[in-house]
Amino acid sequence: ACALLAGQDAFGHVKSFDGSMLVSDLVSEFNSFHFKSDLSDEEQEYFDRSTWFAIAAVEEALMQASLLPSRLRYAAERIGVIVGTSHAGIQHIEKCFLHLRDKTRTPISKALLMAAACDHTASVISQRLGICGPKSTVSSACASSNMAVGIAMDWLTYDEADCVIVIGTDTISPAILAGFNALRAVSTKPSAPFSNPA
């Protein structure tokens, strides 16, 4: 909030892959170190960045709400998880594609295939917290997170859950950024949604 009020942004050239061939590779990309520092090597390998972000956000939210994971387990069946995402798992889909393209003789691992699924993040969060209430993933482009909030409200209204953890997460990848470039939906300058039109 302080950065926004000061007119600062977090835009820069993509660092997680080479975007130099694109019209624009200007993105707001989080430093992955802050999100994976507490994950095991296996988790880092099989969780993509969108899941790293989700884990970090949920842990911070629970801490701010003074909700210890141990308390959640007492009402595990009444706590839901819903994730809004456009393309969670895309990094692992790309890994599978490259694996097949390069005709690698080693089989694609089960863990890699599971991580490529769009609902992987919701499953990871539920397992990490030990909860087993309603679980869902909404993938409807830019409206994904807003729809997730609405569905969570329905669960509460119709007594399907007493508490719902709502997550919005996405990540950048070569295929996603190339797609937005192909649509010409990118800019060589940082976005400024509240600026005066030129």
Coordinates of C-alpha atoms in Angstrom, one line a residue:
A1 CA 0.0 0.0 0.0
C2 CA 2.8 2.4 0.8
A3 CA 4.5 1.7 -2.5
L4 CA 1.2 2.4 -4.3
L5 CA 0.7 5.7 -2.5
A6 CA 4.2 6.6 -3.4
G7 CA 3.6 5.9 -7.0
Q8 CA 6.1 3.0 -7.1
D9 CA 5.6 -0.2 -9.0
A10 CA 7.2 -3.7 -9.2
F11 CA 7.4 -4.0 -13.0
G12 CA 10.5 -5.2 -14.7
H13 CA 11.8 -7.6 -17.4
V14 CA 10.9 -11.2 -16.7
K15 CA 13.7 -13.0 -14.9
S16 CA 12.5 -16.6 -14.6
F17 CA 12.9 -17.2 -18.4
D18 CA 14.2 -15.5 -21.5
G19 CA 11.6 -13.1 -22.9
S20 CA 13.9 -11.1 -25.2
M21 CA 12.2 -12.4 -28.3
L22 CA 8.8 -11.0 -27.2
V23 CA 7.3 -7.6 -28.0
S24 CA 7.2 -7.0 -24.3
D25 CA 8.4 -9.1 -21.4
L26 CA 7.4 -6.5 -18.8
V27 CA 5.9 -8.2 -15.8
S28 CA 5.5 -7.9 -12.0
E29 CA 7.3 -11.0 -10.9
F30 CA 7.8 -11.9 -7.3
N31 CA 11.2 -13.0 -6.1
S32 CA 10.7 -16.8 -5.7
F33 CA 13.1 -17.0 -2.8
H34 CA 10.6 -15.5 -0.4
F35 CA 8.0 -18.1 -1.3
K36 CA 10.0 -21.3 -1.4
S37 CA 12.4 -20.8 1.4
D38 CA 10.3 -22.9 3.8
L39 CA 9.5 -25.7 1.3
S40 CA 11.4 -29.0 1.0
D41 CA 13.4 -29.7 -2.1
E42 CA 10.7 -32.1 -3.3
E43 CA 8.0 -29.5 -2.8
Q44 CA 10.0 -26.9 -4.6
E45 CA 10.3 -29.2 -7.6
Y46 CA 6.6 -30.3 -7.8
F47 CA 4.8 -27.1 -6.7
D48 CA 4.8 -24.4 -9.3
R49 CA 5.1 -20.7 -8.4
S50 CA 1.4 -20.2 -8.2
T51 CA 1.3 -22.8 -5.4
W52 CA 4.3 -21.2 -3.7
F53 CA 2.4 -17.9 -3.7
A54 CA -0.8 -19.6 -2.3
I55 CA 1.1 -21.3 0.5
A56 CA 2.8 -18.0 1.6
A57 CA -0.5 -16.0 1.4
V58 CA -2.5 -18.6 3.4
E59 CA 0.2 -18.8 6.1
E60 CA 0.2 -15.0 6.4
A61 CA -3.6 -14.7 6.4
L62 CA -3.9 -17.4 9.1
M63 CA -1.3 -15.7 11.2
Q64 CA -3.0 -12.3 10.9
A65 CA -6.3 -14.0 11.9
S66 CA -4.7 -15.7 14.8
L67 CA -5.8 -19.1 13.4
L68 CA -3.2 -21.8 14.1
P69 CA -3.4 -24.8 11.7
S70 CA -3.9 -27.0 14.8
R71 CA -7.2 -25.2 15.5
L72 CA -8.4 -25.7 12.0
R73 CA -8.2 -29.5 12.3
Y74 CA -10.8 -29.5 15.1
A75 CA -13.4 -28.4 12.5
A76 CA -11.7 -29.9 9.4
E77 CA -14.9 -31.1 7.7
R78 CA -16.5 -27.6 8.0
I79 CA -13.6 -25.6 6.5
G80 CA -13.5 -25.2 2.7
V81 CA -10.8 -24.2 0.3
I82 CA -11.5 -22.5 -3.1
V83 CA -8.9 -21.3 -5.5
G84 CA -9.4 -18.8 -8.3
T85 CA -6.7 -19.1 -11.0
S86 CA -6.4 -18.7 -14.8
H87 CA -3.5 -21.1 -15.3
A88 CA -2.1 -22.6 -12.1
G89 CA 0.0 -25.6 -13.2
I90 CA 1.1 -24.1 -16.5
Q91 CA 4.8 -24.4 -15.7
H92 CA 4.4 -28.2 -15.2
I93 CA 2.3 -28.5 -18.4
E94 CA 5.2 -26.9 -20.2
K95 CA 7.6 -29.3 -18.6
C96 CA 5.5 -32.2 -19.8
F97 CA 5.4 -30.7 -23.3
L98 CA 9.2 -30.3 -23.4
H99 CA 9.6 -33.9 -22.1
L100 CA 7.5 -35.2 -25.0
R101 CA 9.0 -32.9 -27.6
D102 CA 12.5 -33.9 -26.7
K103 CA 11.4 -37.6 -26.8
T104 CA 13.0 -38.2 -23.4
R105 CA 13.1 -41.9 -22.7
T106 CA 12.4 -41.5 -19.0
P107 CA 8.6 -41.6 -18.2
I108 CA 6.9 -38.4 -17.0
S109 CA 6.5 -38.8 -13.2
K110 CA 3.2 -39.0 -11.5
A111 CA 4.1 -36.0 -9.3
L112 CA 4.8 -33.9 -12.4
L113 CA 1.4 -34.8 -14.0
M114 CA -0.4 -34.1 -10.7
A115 CA 1.3 -30.7 -10.4
A116 CA 0.1 -29.8 -14.0
A117 CA -3.5 -30.0 -12.9
C118 CA -5.3 -26.7 -12.4
D119 CA -6.7 -27.9 -9.1
H120 CA -3.3 -28.9 -7.7
T121 CA -3.1 -25.8 -5.5
A122 CA -6.4 -26.4 -3.7
S123 CA -5.4 -29.9 -3.0
V124 CA -2.0 -28.9 -1.6
I125 CA -3.5 -26.3 0.7
S126 CA -6.1 -28.7 2.0
Q127 CA -3.5 -31.4 2.7
R128 CA -1.1 -29.0 4.3
L129 CA -3.8 -27.7 6.7
G130 CA -5.3 -31.1 7.3
I131 CA -8.8 -29.9 6.3
C132 CA -11.4 -31.8 4.3
G133 CA -14.4 -29.5 3.8
P134 CA -15.6 -28.5 0.3
K135 CA -12.8 -27.9 -2.1
S136 CA -13.0 -26.3 -5.6
T137 CA -11.0 -24.4 -8.2
V138 CA -12.4 -21.7 -10.5
S139 CA -10.7 -21.0 -13.7
S140 CA -12.5 -18.3 -15.7
A141 CA -9.7 -16.0 -16.9
C142 CA -9.6 -12.6 -15.2
A143 CA -12.8 -13.2 -13.2
S144 CA -11.4 -16.3 -11.5
S145 CA -10.7 -14.8 -8.1
N146 CA -13.9 -12.8 -8.0
M147 CA -16.0 -15.8 -8.8
A148 CA -14.1 -17.8 -6.1
V149 CA -15.2 -15.2 -3.5
G150 CA -18.8 -15.5 -4.7
I151 CA -18.8 -19.3 -4.5
A152 CA -17.3 -19.1 -1.0
M153 CA -20.1 -16.8 0.1
D154 CA -22.6 -19.3 -1.3
W155 CA -21.0 -22.1 0.8
L156 CA -21.3 -20.0 3.9
T157 CA -24.9 -18.8 3.1
Y158 CA -26.1 -22.3 2.4
D159 CA -24.3 -23.9 5.4
E160 CA -21.9 -26.0 3.4
A161 CA -19.0 -24.6 5.4
D162 CA -18.4 -22.5 8.6
C163 CA -15.1 -21.1 7.2
V164 CA -13.7 -20.8 3.7
I165 CA -10.1 -20.1 2.7
V166 CA -10.3 -18.2 -0.6
I167 CA -7.1 -17.9 -2.7
G168 CA -6.4 -16.1 -5.9
T169 CA -3.1 -17.1 -7.5
D170 CA -1.4 -17.2 -10.9
T171 CA 2.1 -17.1 -12.3
I172 CA 3.9 -16.1 -15.4
S173 CA 5.3 -18.6 -17.9
P174 CA 6.7 -18.6 -21.5
A175 CA 3.4 -19.8 -22.9
I176 CA 1.3 -17.4 -21.0
L177 CA 3.4 -14.3 -21.8
A178 CA 3.8 -15.4 -25.4
G179 CA 0.0 -15.7 -25.6
F180 CA -0.6 -12.2 -24.3
N181 CA 2.0 -10.9 -26.8
A182 CA 0.2 -12.7 -29.6
L183 CA -3.0 -11.0 -28.5
R184 CA -1.1 -7.7 -28.4
A185 CA -2.4 -7.3 -24.9
V186 CA 1.0 -6.2 -23.5
S187 CA 2.8 -2.8 -23.2
T188 CA 6.4 -1.8 -23.2
K189 CA 5.5 0.6 -20.3
P190 CA 4.1 -0.3 -16.8
S191 CA 0.3 -0.3 -16.6
A192 CA -1.3 2.7 -14.9
P193 CA -5.0 1.8 -14.5
F194 CA -5.9 5.0 -12.6
S195 CA -3.9 7.5 -14.7
N196 CA -5.6 10.1 -16.9
P197 CA -6.1 8.9 -20.5
A198 CA -3.6 10.4 -22.9

